[in-house]
JSON list of C-alpha atoms in Angstrom, two decimals:
[
{"chain": "X", "resi": 1, "resn": "GLU", "atom": "CA", "xyz": [-18.72, 83.72, 26.21]},
{"chain": "X", "resi": 2, "resn": "PRO", "atom": "CA", "xyz": [-18.59, 84.16, 30.00]},
{"chain": "X", "resi": 3, "resn": "GLU", "atom": "CA", "xyz": [-18.39, 80.98, 31.98]},
{"chain": "X", "resi": 4, "resn": "VAL", "atom": "CA", "xyz": [-18.12, 79.66, 35.51]},
{"chain": "X", "resi": 5, "resn": "THR", "atom": "CA", "xyz": [-14.68, 78.27, 36.21]},
{"chain": "X", "resi": 6, "resn": "GLN", "atom": "CA", "xyz": [-13.76, 75.83, 38.95]},
{"chain": "X", "resi": 7, "resn": "THR", "atom": "CA", "xyz": [-10.41, 74.81, 40.33]},
{"chain": "X", "resi": 8, "resn": "PRO", "atom": "CA", "xyz": [-8.94, 72.32, 40.73]},
{"chain": "X", "resi": 9, "resn": "SER", "atom": "CA", "xyz": [-10.51, 69.91, 38.26]},
{"chain": "X", "resi": 10, "resn": "HIS", "atom": "CA", "xyz": [-9.53, 66.98, 40.46]},
{"chain": "X", "resi": 11, "resn": "GLN", "atom": "CA", "xyz": [-8.59, 66.98, 44.13]},
{"chain": "X", "resi": 12, "resn": "VAL", "atom": "CA", "xyz": [-7.40, 63.97, 46.08]},
{"chain": "X", "resi": 13, "resn": "THR", "atom": "CA", "xyz": [-7.30, 64.30, 49.84]},
{"chain": "X", "resi": 14, "resn": "GLN", "atom": "CA", "xyz": [-6.87, 62.10, 52.83]},
{"chain": "X", "resi": 15, "resn": "MET", "atom": "CA", "xyz": [-9.77, 61.39, 55.12]},
{"chain": "X", "resi": 16, "resn": "GLY", "atom": "CA", "xyz": [-9.91, 63.94, 57.90]},
{"chain": "X", "resi": 17, "resn": "GLN", "atom": "CA", "xyz": [-8.23, 66.69, 55.92]},
{"chain": "X", "resi": 18, "resn": "GLU", "atom": "CA", "xyz": [-9.81, 70.00, 55.01]},
{"chain": "X", "resi": 19, "resn": "VAL", "atom": "CA", "xyz": [-10.35, 70.93, 51.38]},
{"chain": "X", "resi": 20, "resn": "ILE", "atom": "CA", "xyz": [-11.32, 74.17, 49.70]},
{"chain": "X", "resi": 21, "resn": "LEU", "atom": "CA", "xyz": [-12.98, 74.05, 46.32]},
{"chain": "X", "resi": 22, "resn": "ARG", "atom": "CA", "xyz": [-12.80, 77.25, 44.34]},
{"chain": "X", "resi": 23, "resn": "CYS", "atom": "CA", "xyz": [-15.15, 78.83, 41.85]},
{"chain": "X", "resi": 24, "resn": "VAL", "atom": "CA", "xyz": [-15.13, 82.01, 39.84]},
{"chain": "X", "resi": 25, "resn": "PRO", "atom": "CA", "xyz": [-18.75, 82.83, 38.96]},
{"chain": "X", "resi": 26, "resn": "ILE", "atom": "CA", "xyz": [-19.78, 84.91, 35.96]},
{"chain": "X", "resi": 27, "resn": "SER", "atom": "CA", "xyz": [-18.92, 88.50, 36.80]},
{"chain": "X", "resi": 28, "resn": "ASN", "atom": "CA", "xyz": [-22.35, 90.16, 36.82]},
{"chain": "X", "resi": 29, "resn": "HIS", "atom": "CA", "xyz": [-24.10, 87.30, 38.58]},
{"chain": "X", "resi": 30, "resn": "LEU", "atom": "CA", "xyz": [-25.42, 87.79, 42.09]},
{"chain": "X", "resi": 31, "resn": "TYR", "atom": "CA", "xyz": [-26.53, 84.29, 43.11]},
{"chain": "X", "resi": 32, "resn": "PHE", "atom": "CA", "xyz": [-24.14, 81.44, 43.69]},
{"chain": "X", "resi": 33, "resn": "TYR", "atom": "CA", "xyz": [-24.70, 77.76, 44.32]},
{"chain": "X", "resi": 34, "resn": "TRP", "atom": "CA", "xyz": [-22.96, 74.53, 45.09]},
{"chain": "X", "resi": 35, "resn": "TYR", "atom": "CA", "xyz": [-24.23, 71.12, 44.01]},
{"chain": "X", "resi": 36, "resn": "ARG", "atom": "CA", "xyz": [-22.68, 67.72, 44.26]},
{"chain": "X", "resi": 37, "resn": "GLN", "atom": "CA", "xyz": [-23.06, 64.49, 42.34]},
{"chain": "X", "resi": 38, "resn": "ILE", "atom": "CA", "xyz": [-21.86, 61.26, 43.87]},
{"chain": "X", "resi": 39, "resn": "LEU", "atom": "CA", "xyz": [-20.86, 58.77, 41.18]},
{"chain": "X", "resi": 40, "resn": "GLY", "atom": "CA", "xyz": [-23.93, 57.01, 39.84]},
{"chain": "X", "resi": 41, "resn": "GLN", "atom": "CA", "xyz": [-26.31, 59.15, 41.88]},
{"chain": "X", "resi": 42, "resn": "LYS", "atom": "CA", "xyz": [-28.40, 62.24, 41.28]},
{"chain": "X", "resi": 43, "resn": "VAL", "atom": "CA", "xyz": [-27.22, 65.81, 41.38]},
{"chain": "X", "resi": 44, "resn": "GLU", "atom": "CA", "xyz": [-27.96, 67.24, 44.84]},
{"chain": "X", "resi": 45, "resn": "PHE", "atom": "CA", "xyz": [-28.37, 70.83, 45.90]},
{"chain": "X", "resi": 46, "resn": "LEU", "atom": "CA", "xyz": [-26.05, 71.89, 48.71]},
{"chain": "X", "resi": 47, "resn": "VAL", "atom": "CA", "xyz": [-26.35, 75.63, 49.23]},
{"chain": "X", "resi": 48, "resn": "SER", "atom": "CA", "xyz": [-27.28, 78.94, 47.66]},
{"chain": "X", "resi": 49, "resn": "PHE", "atom": "CA", "xyz": [-25.59, 82.24, 48.49]},
{"chain": "X", "resi": 50, "resn": "TYR", "atom": "CA", "xyz": [-26.69, 85.80, 47.92]},
{"chain": "X", "resi": 51, "resn": "ASN", "atom": "CA", "xyz": [-25.65, 89.15, 49.29]},
{"chain": "X", "resi": 52, "resn": "ASN", "atom": "CA", "xyz": [-22.80, 87.59, 51.26]},
{"chain": "X", "resi": 53, "resn": "GLU", "atom": "CA", "xyz": [-24.94, 85.14, 53.12]},
{"chain": "X", "resi": 54, "resn": "ILE", "atom": "CA", "xyz": [-26.46, 81.72, 52.75]},
{"chain": "X", "resi": 55, "resn": "SER", "atom": "CA", "xyz": [-30.01, 82.01, 51.41]},
{"chain": "X", "resi": 56, "resn": "GLU", "atom": "CA", "xyz": [-30.85, 78.34, 51.47]},
{"chain": "X", "resi": 57, "resn": "LYS", "atom": "CA", "xyz": [-29.14, 75.07, 52.29]},
{"chain": "X", "resi": 58, "resn": "SER", "atom": "CA", "xyz": [-30.00, 71.41, 52.14]},
{"chain": "X", "resi": 59, "resn": "GLU", "atom": "CA", "xyz": [-29.83, 68.78, 54.86]},
{"chain": "X", "resi": 60, "resn": "ILE", "atom": "CA", "xyz": [-26.52, 67.66, 53.41]},
{"chain": "X", "resi": 61, "resn": "PHE", "atom": "CA", "xyz": [-24.94, 71.03, 54.13]},
{"chain": "X", "resi": 62, "resn": "ASP", "atom": "CA", "xyz": [-24.11, 70.48, 57.79]},
{"chain": "X", "resi": 63, "resn": "ASP", "atom": "CA", "xyz": [-21.45, 72.03, 60.02]},
{"chain": "X", "resi": 64, "resn": "GLN", "atom": "CA", "xyz": [-18.78, 70.23, 58.06]},
{"chain": "X", "resi": 65, "resn": "PHE", "atom": "CA", "xyz": [-19.40, 72.57, 55.14]},
{"chain": "X", "resi": 66, "resn": "SER", "atom": "CA", "xyz": [-19.00, 76.30, 54.78]},
{"chain": "X", "resi": 67, "resn": "VAL", "atom": "CA", "xyz": [-19.06, 78.76, 51.90]},
{"chain": "X", "resi": 68, "resn": "GLU", "atom": "CA", "xyz": [-17.38, 82.09, 51.48]},
{"chain": "X", "resi": 69, "resn": "ARG", "atom": "CA", "xyz": [-16.95, 84.86, 48.99]},
{"chain": "X", "resi": 70, "resn": "PRO", "atom": "CA", "xyz": [-13.54, 86.05, 50.16]},
{"chain": "X", "resi": 71, "resn": "ASP", "atom": "CA", "xyz": [-13.18, 88.72, 47.50]},
{"chain": "X", "resi": 72, "resn": "GLY", "atom": "CA", "xyz": [-15.20, 90.14, 44.64]},
{"chain": "X", "resi": 73, "resn": "SER", "atom": "CA", "xyz": [-14.63, 87.23, 42.31]},
{"chain": "X", "resi": 74, "resn": "ASN", "atom": "CA", "xyz": [-14.16, 83.92, 44.11]},
{"chain": "X", "resi": 75, "resn": "PHE", "atom": "CA", "xyz": [-16.76, 81.69, 45.74]},
{"chain": "X", "resi": 76, "resn": "THR", "atom": "CA", "xyz": [-15.43, 78.83, 47.81]},
{"chain": "X", "resi": 77, "resn": "LEU", "atom": "CA", "xyz": [-16.74, 75.66, 49.40]},
{"chain": "X", "resi": 78, "resn": "LYS", "atom": "CA", "xyz": [-14.79, 74.42, 52.40]},
{"chain": "X", "resi": 79, "resn": "ILE", "atom": "CA", "xyz": [-15.19, 70.88, 53.66]},
{"chain": "X", "resi": 80, "resn": "ARG", "atom": "CA", "xyz": [-13.71, 70.30, 57.07]},
{"chain": "X", "resi": 81, "resn": "SER", "atom": "CA", "xyz": [-12.54, 66.85, 58.15]},
{"chain": "X", "resi": 82, "resn": "THR", "atom": "CA", "xyz": [-13.43, 65.10, 54.91]},
{"chain": "X", "resi": 83, "resn": "LYS", "atom": "CA", "xyz": [-15.04, 61.69, 54.95]},
{"chain": "X", "resi": 84, "resn": "LEU", "atom": "CA", "xyz": [-14.93, 58.93, 52.35]},
{"chain": "X", "resi": 85, "resn": "GLU", "atom": "CA", "xyz": [-18.56, 59.64, 51.47]},
{"chain": "X", "resi": 86, "resn": "ASP", "atom": "CA", "xyz": [-17.68, 63.21, 50.52]},
{"chain": "X", "resi": 87, "resn": "SER", "atom": "CA", "xyz": [-16.10, 61.82, 47.36]},
{"chain": "X", "resi": 88, "resn": "ALA", "atom": "CA", "xyz": [-18.16, 63.30, 44.54]},
{"chain": "X", "resi": 89, "resn": "MET", "atom": "CA", "xyz": [-18.19, 65.79, 41.70]},
{"chain": "X", "resi": 90, "resn": "TYR", "atom": "CA", "xyz": [-18.87, 69.25, 43.08]},
{"chain": "X", "resi": 91, "resn": "PHE", "atom": "CA", "xyz": [-20.45, 71.80, 40.76]},
{"chain": "X", "resi": 92, "resn": "CYS", "atom": "CA", "xyz": [-20.53, 75.52, 41.29]},
{"chain": "X", "resi": 93, "resn": "ALA", "atom": "CA", "xyz": [-23.21, 77.56, 39.51]},
{"chain": "X", "resi": 94, "resn": "SER", "atom": "CA", "xyz": [-24.20, 81.20, 39.31]},
{"chain": "X", "resi": 95, "resn": "SER", "atom": "CA", "xyz": [-27.15, 83.20, 38.06]},
{"chain": "X", "resi": 96, "resn": "GLU", "atom": "CA", "xyz": [-28.14, 86.84, 37.61]},
{"chain": "X", "resi": 97, "resn": "GLY", "atom": "CA", "xyz": [-31.36, 86.41, 39.55]},
{"chain": "X", "resi": 98, "resn": "SER", "atom": "CA", "xyz": [-32.84, 83.69, 41.70]},
{"chain": "X", "resi": 99, "resn": "TYR", "atom": "CA", "xyz": [-35.26, 82.68, 38.94]},
{"chain": "X", "resi": 100, "resn": "THR", "atom": "CA", "xyz": [-32.97, 83.10, 35.96]},
{"chain": "X", "resi": 101, "resn": "GLU", "atom": "CA", "xyz": [-30.85, 80.43, 34.35]},
{"chain": "X", "resi": 102, "resn": "ALA", "atom": "CA", "xyz": [-27.99, 79.10, 36.43]},
{"chain": "X", "resi": 103, "resn": "PHE", "atom": "CA", "xyz": [-24.73, 78.45, 34.61]},
{"chain": "X", "resi": 104, "resn": "PHE", "atom": "CA", "xyz": [-22.64, 75.57, 35.85]},
{"chain": "X", "resi": 105, "resn": "GLY", "atom": "CA", "xyz": [-18.91, 75.15, 36.03]},
{"chain": "X", "resi": 106, "resn": "GLN", "atom": "CA", "xyz": [-17.22, 72.02, 34.77]},
{"chain": "X", "resi": 107, "resn": "GLY", "atom": "CA", "xyz": [-16.97, 70.60, 38.26]},
{"chain": "X", "resi": 108, "resn": "THR", "atom": "CA", "xyz": [-14.27, 69.52, 40.72]},
{"chain": "X", "resi": 109, "resn": "ARG", "atom": "CA", "xyz": [-13.90, 65.83, 41.26]},
{"chain": "X", "resi": 110, "resn": "LEU", "atom": "CA", "xyz": [-13.10, 65.28, 44.92]},
{"chain": "X", "resi": 111, "resn": "THR", "atom": "CA", "xyz": [-11.65, 61.94, 45.91]},
{"chain": "X", "resi": 112, "resn": "VAL", "atom": "CA", "xyz": [-11.24, 61.22, 49.60]},
{"chain": "X", "resi": 113, "resn": "VAL", "atom": "CA", "xyz": [-8.91, 58.31, 50.35]},
{"chain": "M", "resi": 1, "resn": "GLN", "atom": "CA", "xyz": [-41.84, 56.35, 45.64]},
{"chain": "M", "resi": 2, "resn": "LYS", "atom": "CA", "xyz": [-38.85, 58.43, 44.59]},
{"chain": "M", "resi": 3, "resn": "GLU", "atom": "CA", "xyz": [-39.51, 62.11, 44.02]},
{"chain": "M", "resi": 4, "resn": "VAL", "atom": "CA", "xyz": [-38.18, 62.14, 40.45]},
{"chain": "M", "resi": 5, "resn": "GLU", "atom": "CA", "xyz": [-37.59, 59.03, 38.39]},
{"chain": "M", "resi": 6, "resn": "GLN", "atom": "CA", "xyz": [-35.68, 58.87, 35.14]},
{"chain": "M", "resi": 7, "resn": "ASP", "atom": "CA", "xyz": [-34.53, 55.81, 33.24]},
{"chain": "M", "resi": 8, "resn": "PRO", "atom": "CA", "xyz": [-30.71, 56.03, 33.08]},
{"chain": "M", "resi": 9, "resn": "GLY", "atom": "CA", "xyz": [-30.56, 54.14, 29.77]},
{"chain": "M", "resi": 10, "resn": "PRO", "atom": "CA", "xyz": [-28.23, 53.97, 27.97]},
{"chain": "M", "resi": 11, "resn": "LEU", "atom": "CA", "xyz": [-30.23, 54.89, 24.91]},
{"chain": "M", "resi": 12, "resn": "SER", "atom": "CA", "xyz": [-28.64, 54.37, 21.50]},
{"chain": "M", "resi": 13, "resn": "VAL", "atom": "CA", "xyz": [-30.23, 55.67, 18.31]},
{"chain": "M", "resi": 14, "resn": "PRO", "atom": "CA", "xyz": [-29.17, 56.21, 14.70]},
{"chain": "M", "resi": 15, "resn": "GLU", "atom": "CA", "xyz": [-28.51, 59.70, 13.42]},
{"chain": "M", "resi": 16, "resn": "GLY", "atom": "CA", "xyz": [-31.72, 61.40, 12.32]},
{"chain": "M", "resi": 17, "resn": "ALA", "atom": "CA", "xyz": [-33.96, 59.50, 14.74]},
{"chain": "M", "resi": 18, "resn": "ILE", "atom": "CA", "xyz": [-36.52, 61.13, 16.99]},
{"chain": "M", "resi": 19, "resn": "VAL", "atom": "CA", "xyz": [-35.50, 60.72, 20.61]},
{"chain": "M", "resi": 20, "resn": "SER", "atom": "CA", "xyz": [-37.94, 60.69, 23.49]},
{"chain": "M", "resi": 21, "resn": "LEU", "atom": "CA", "xyz": [-36.67, 61.20, 27.02]},
{"chain": "M", "resi": 22, "resn": "ASN", "atom": "CA", "xyz": [-38.97, 61.08, 30.03]},
{"chain": "M", "resi": 23, "resn": "CYS", "atom": "CA", "xyz": [-39.24, 61.68, 33.74]},
{"chain": "M", "resi": 24, "resn": "THR", "atom": "CA", "xyz": [-41.99, 60.97, 36.21]},
{"chain": "M", "resi": 25, "resn": "TYR", "atom": "CA", "xyz": [-42.42, 62.67, 39.54]},
{"chain": "M", "resi": 26, "resn": "SER", "atom": "CA", "xyz": [-44.50, 62.31, 42.65]},
{"chain": "M", "resi": 27, "resn": "ASN", "atom": "CA", "xyz": [-44.70, 65.83, 44.11]},
{"chain": "M", "resi": 28, "resn": "SER", "atom": "CA", "xyz": [-47.73, 67.62, 42.66]},
{"chain": "M", "resi": 29, "resn": "ALA", "atom": "CA", "xyz": [-46.33, 70.93, 43.94]},
{"chain": "M", "resi": 30, "resn": "PHE", "atom": "CA", "xyz": [-43.61, 70.98, 41.29]},
{"chain": "M", "resi": 31, "resn": "GLN", "atom": "CA", "xyz": [-44.24, 73.86, 38.90]},
{"chain": "M", "resi": 32, "resn": "TYR", "atom": "CA", "xyz": [-40.94, 74.52, 37.12]},
{"chain": "M", "resi": 33, "resn": "PHE", "atom": "CA", "xyz": [-39.52, 71.81, 34.92]},
{"chain": "M", "resi": 34, "resn": "MET", "atom": "CA", "xyz": [-36.14, 71.85, 33.28]},
{"chain": "M", "resi": 35, "resn": "TRP", "atom": "CA", "xyz": [-34.03, 69.72, 31.02]},
{"chain": "M", "resi": 36, "resn": "TYR", "atom": "CA", "xyz": [-30.27, 69.89, 31.24]},
{"chain": "M", "resi": 37, "resn": "ARG", "atom": "CA", "xyz": [-27.68, 68.40, 28.94]},
{"chain": "M", "resi": 38, "resn": "GLN", "atom": "CA", "xyz": [-24.38, 67.22, 30.36]},
{"chain": "M", "resi": 39, "resn": "TYR", "atom": "CA", "xyz": [-21.43, 66.30, 28.22]},
{"chain": "M", "resi": 40, "resn": "SER", "atom": "CA", "xyz": [-18.70, 64.12, 29.65]},
{"chain": "M", "resi": 41, "resn": "ARG", "atom": "CA", "xyz": [-16.50, 65.99, 32.13]},
{"chain": "M", "resi": 42, "resn": "LYS", "atom": "CA", "xyz": [-18.68, 69.10, 31.91]},
{"chain": "M", "resi": 43, "resn": "GLY", "atom": "CA", "xyz": [-21.29, 70.70, 34.12]},
{"chain": "M", "resi": 44, "resn": "PRO", "atom": "CA", "xyz": [-25.01, 70.58, 33.31]},
{"chain": "M", "resi": 45, "resn": "GLU", "atom": "CA", "xyz": [-26.21, 73.05, 30.69]},
{"chain": "M", "resi": 46, "resn": "LEU", "atom": "CA", "xyz": [-29.82, 74.25, 30.64]},
{"chain": "M", "resi": 47, "resn": "LEU", "atom": "CA", "xyz": [-31.66, 73.18, 27.47]},
{"chain": "M", "resi": 48, "resn": "MET", "atom": "CA", "xyz": [-35.32, 73.86, 28.13]},
{"chain": "M", "resi": 49, "resn": "TYR", "atom": "CA", "xyz": [-37.34, 75.46, 30.89]},
{"chain": "M", "resi": 50, "resn": "THR", "atom": "CA", "xyz": [-41.12, 75.07, 31.24]},
{"chain": "M", "resi": 51, "resn": "TYR", "atom": "CA", "xyz": [-43.51, 76.47, 33.76]},
{"chain": "M", "resi": 52, "resn": "SER", "atom": "CA", "xyz": [-46.57, 74.39, 34.64]},
{"chain": "M", "resi": 53, "resn": "SER", "atom": "CA", "xyz": [-48.21, 72.31, 31.90]},
{"chain": "M", "resi": 54, "resn": "GLY", "atom": "CA", "xyz": [-47.92, 72.49, 28.15]},
{"chain": "M", "resi": 55, "resn": "ASN", "atom": "CA", "xyz": [-45.39, 72.32, 25.38]},
{"chain": "M", "resi": 56, "resn": "LYS", "atom": "CA", "xyz": [-42.39, 74.42, 24.54]},
{"chain": "M", "resi": 57, "resn": "GLU", "atom": "CA", "xyz": [-40.38, 74.19, 21.36]},
{"chain": "M", "resi": 58, "resn": "ASP", "atom": "CA", "xyz": [-36.86, 75.40, 20.64]},
{"chain": "M", "resi": 59, "resn": "GLY", "atom": "CA", "xyz": [-35.39, 74.33, 17.34]},
{"chain": "M", "resi": 60, "resn": "ARG", "atom": "CA", "xyz": [-35.09, 70.55, 17.29]},
{"chain": "M", "resi": 61, "resn": "PHE", "atom": "CA", "xyz": [-36.11, 70.27, 20.95]},
{"chain": "M", "resi": 62, "resn": "THR", "atom": "CA", "xyz": [-39.62, 70.07, 22.39]},
{"chain": "M", "resi": 63, "resn": "ALA", "atom": "CA", "xyz": [-40.41, 69.87, 26.07]},
{"chain": "M", "resi": 64, "resn": "GLN", "atom": "CA", "xyz": [-43.79, 68.62, 27.27]},
{"chain": "M", "resi": 65, "resn": "VAL", "atom": "CA", "xyz": [-45.27, 68.69, 30.74]},
{"chain": "M", "resi": 66, "resn": "ASP", "atom": "CA", "xyz": [-48.34, 66.71, 31.71]},
{"chain": "M", "resi": 67, "resn": "LYS", "atom": "CA", "xyz": [-49.08, 67.65, 35.31]},
{"chain": "M", "resi": 68, "resn": "SER", "atom": "CA", "xyz": [-52.14, 65.42, 35.52]},
{"chain": "M", "resi": 69, "resn": "SER", "atom": "CA", "xyz": [-49.94, 62.40, 34.87]},
{"chain": "M", "resi": 70, "resn": "LYS", "atom": "CA", "xyz": [-46.87, 63.86, 36.62]},
{"chain": "M", "resi": 71, "resn": "TYR", "atom": "CA", "xyz": [-44.88, 63.16, 33.50]},
{"chain": "M", "resi": 72, "resn": "ILE", "atom": "CA", "xyz": [-42.48, 65.29, 31.51]},
{"chain": "M", "resi": 73, "resn": "SER", "atom": "CA", "xyz": [-40.81, 64.60, 28.19]},
{"chain": "M", "resi": 74, "resn": "LEU", "atom": "CA", "xyz": [-38.07, 65.97, 26.00]},
{"chain": "M", "resi": 75, "resn": "PHE", "atom": "CA", "xyz": [-38.18, 65.20, 22.29]},
{"chain": "M", "resi": 76, "resn": "ILE", "atom": "CA", "xyz": [-35.19, 65.65, 20.03]},
{"chain": "M", "resi": 77, "resn": "ARG", "atom": "CA", "xyz": [-35.92, 65.68, 16.30]},
{"chain": "M", "resi": 78, "resn": "ASP", "atom": "CA", "xyz": [-33.35, 64.84, 13.64]},
{"chain": "M", "resi": 79, "resn": "SER", "atom": "CA", "xyz": [-30.88, 63.75, 16.30]},
{"chain": "M", "resi": 80, "resn": "GLN", "atom": "CA", "xyz": [-27.21, 64.40, 15.64]},
{"chain": "M", "resi": 81, "resn": "PRO", "atom": "CA", "xyz": [-24.05, 62.73, 16.98]},
{"chain": "M", "resi": 82, "resn": "SER", "atom": "CA", "xyz": [-23.38, 66.01, 18.81]},
{"chain": "M", "resi": 83, "resn": "ASP", "atom": "CA", "xyz": [-26.55, 65.34, 20.83]},
{"chain": "M", "resi": 84, "resn": "SER", "atom": "CA", "xyz": [-24.77, 62.41, 22.49]},
{"chain": "M", "resi": 85, "resn": "ALA", "atom": "CA", "xyz": [-24.74, 63.34, 26.17]},
{"chain": "M", "resi": 86, "resn": "THR", "atom": "CA", "xyz": [-26.54, 62.71, 29.43]},
{"chain": "M", "resi": 87, "resn": "TYR", "atom": "CA", "xyz": [-29.90, 64.44, 29.71]},
{"chain": "M", "resi": 88, "resn": "LEU", "atom": "CA", "xyz": [-31.12, 65.32, 33.18]},
{"chain": "M", "resi": 89, "resn": "CYS", "atom": "CA", "xyz": [-34.56, 66.48, 34.17]},
{"chain": "M", "resi": 90, "resn": "ALA", "atom": "CA", "xyz": [-34.91, 68.78, 37.16]},
{"chain": "M", "resi": 91, "resn": "MET", "atom": "CA", "xyz": [-37.87, 70.42, 38.82]},
{"chain": "M", "resi": 92, "resn": "THR", "atom": "CA", "xyz": [-38.85, 72.63, 41.68]},
{"chain": "M", "resi": 93, "resn": "THR", "atom": "CA", "xyz": [-41.88, 74.05, 43.45]},
{"chain": "M", "resi": 94, "resn": "LEU", "atom": "CA", "xyz": [-43.29, 77.50, 42.92]},
{"chain": "M", "resi": 95, "resn": "THR", "atom": "CA", "xyz": [-42.81, 78.36, 46.57]},
{"chain": "M", "resi": 96, "resn": "ALA", "atom": "CA", "xyz": [-39.28, 77.04, 46.91]},
{"chain": "M", "resi": 97, "resn": "GLY", "atom": "CA", "xyz": [-38.15, 80.63, 47.27]},
{"chain": "M", "resi": 98, "resn": "ASN", "atom": "CA", "xyz": [-35.11, 79.89, 45.24]},
{"chain": "M", "resi": 99, "resn": "ASN", "atom": "CA", "xyz": [-35.55, 77.64, 42.28]},
{"chain": "M", "resi": 100, "resn": "ARG", "atom": "CA", "xyz": [-31.99, 76.44, 42.52]},
{"chain": "M", "resi": 101, "resn": "LYS", "atom": "CA", "xyz": [-33.18, 73.95, 45.14]},
{"chain": "M", "resi": 102, "resn": "LEU", "atom": "CA", "xyz": [-33.86, 71.69, 42.22]},
{"chain": "M", "resi": 103, "resn": "ILE", "atom": "CA", "xyz": [-34.80, 68.06, 42.49]},
{"chain": "M", "resi": 104, "resn": "TRP", "atom": "CA", "xyz": [-32.97, 66.13, 39.80]},
{"chain": "M", "resi": 105, "resn": "GLY", "atom": "CA", "xyz": [-33.50, 62.93, 37.89]},
{"chain": "M", "resi": 106, "resn": "LEU", "atom": "CA", "xyz": [-30.68, 60.45, 37.55]},
{"chain": "M", "resi": 107, "resn": "GLY", "atom": "CA", "xyz": [-30.06, 61.39, 33.91]},
{"chain": "M", "resi": 108, "resn": "THR", "atom": "CA", "xyz": [-30.44, 59.38, 30.71]},
{"chain": "M", "resi": 109, "resn": "SER", "atom": "CA", "xyz": [-27.32, 58.61, 28.71]},
{"chain": "M", "resi": 110, "resn": "LEU", "atom": "CA", "xyz": [-27.95, 59.10, 24.98]},
{"chain": "M", "resi": 111, "resn": "ALA", "atom": "CA", "xyz": [-25.69, 57.99, 22.14]},
{"chain": "M", "resi": 112, "resn": "VAL", "atom": "CA", "xyz": [-26.53, 59.08, 18.58]},
{"chain": "M", "resi": 113, "resn": "ASN", "atom": "CA", "xyz": [-24.67, 56.91, 16.10]},
{"chain": "M", "resi": 114, "resn": "PRO", "atom": "CA", "xyz": [-23.57, 58.29, 12.71]}
]
C-alpha cells in the first residue's frame, strides 16, 4: 500500500541552526501539506502546496519557514534559525485532490536544544 | 471559548464495550467533520468523514454531527484492543478553499482492555 514517508524520524538540532525535514508523498498525489504537533497540544496546519507553489499557509508559517519540491518526489520543510519552541512533531501529508483524503506520514520529531 | 474542544481522557474500557467520543465546537461555519485515529509514533489516519449534519456508519464506527448543538460524536461498537489509540476530531469550513486547513481537537486517548 502506498504511503507517505518522512525522514529522519527524529532530529536533534541546536538553537539557531537550520533544519530540513524531508517527505516523500504518495506518487500520484498533487497536494502536499505540513502540520505540526507540539507535545500535549493540538495538531496545527502549517502550509499547503500545489503546482509548485504555496496555496495556503497559517500564521505560524512565517519567514522562518519555507517549503520546496526540489525534484519530482521529495517535499521538504526548511526551518531557518530554529528556536526552542519549534520543538514538535512535524507531519507531512499528501492528497490526490484538495478535497480528497490526506494521507499522513509517521512524522519527524524535532528537538531543538 | 476554544474553537474545538475534546476531552483528552484517558478513556479505558473493556473489550466489547461501546465507546463514545465527542467534540464540541464554536464556529458555526464548520461544514466538514472528520475523525482521525493515531497510533503511537504514527501519523493521523482518517477514519470517518462527514459533511454537514447527520450520521454516517462504516462497520463498527458511526459518526454523528449535530450542527444545532455544535457537537460531533464517534461511536465504536464491539471495541477491540486494536482500537486502542488516540482519536482526534478535525473540522473545516466549506469556504476554506482547501480543507486541509483543518482545526483539530486535542485528541482522546482510548485504551481497550482485553
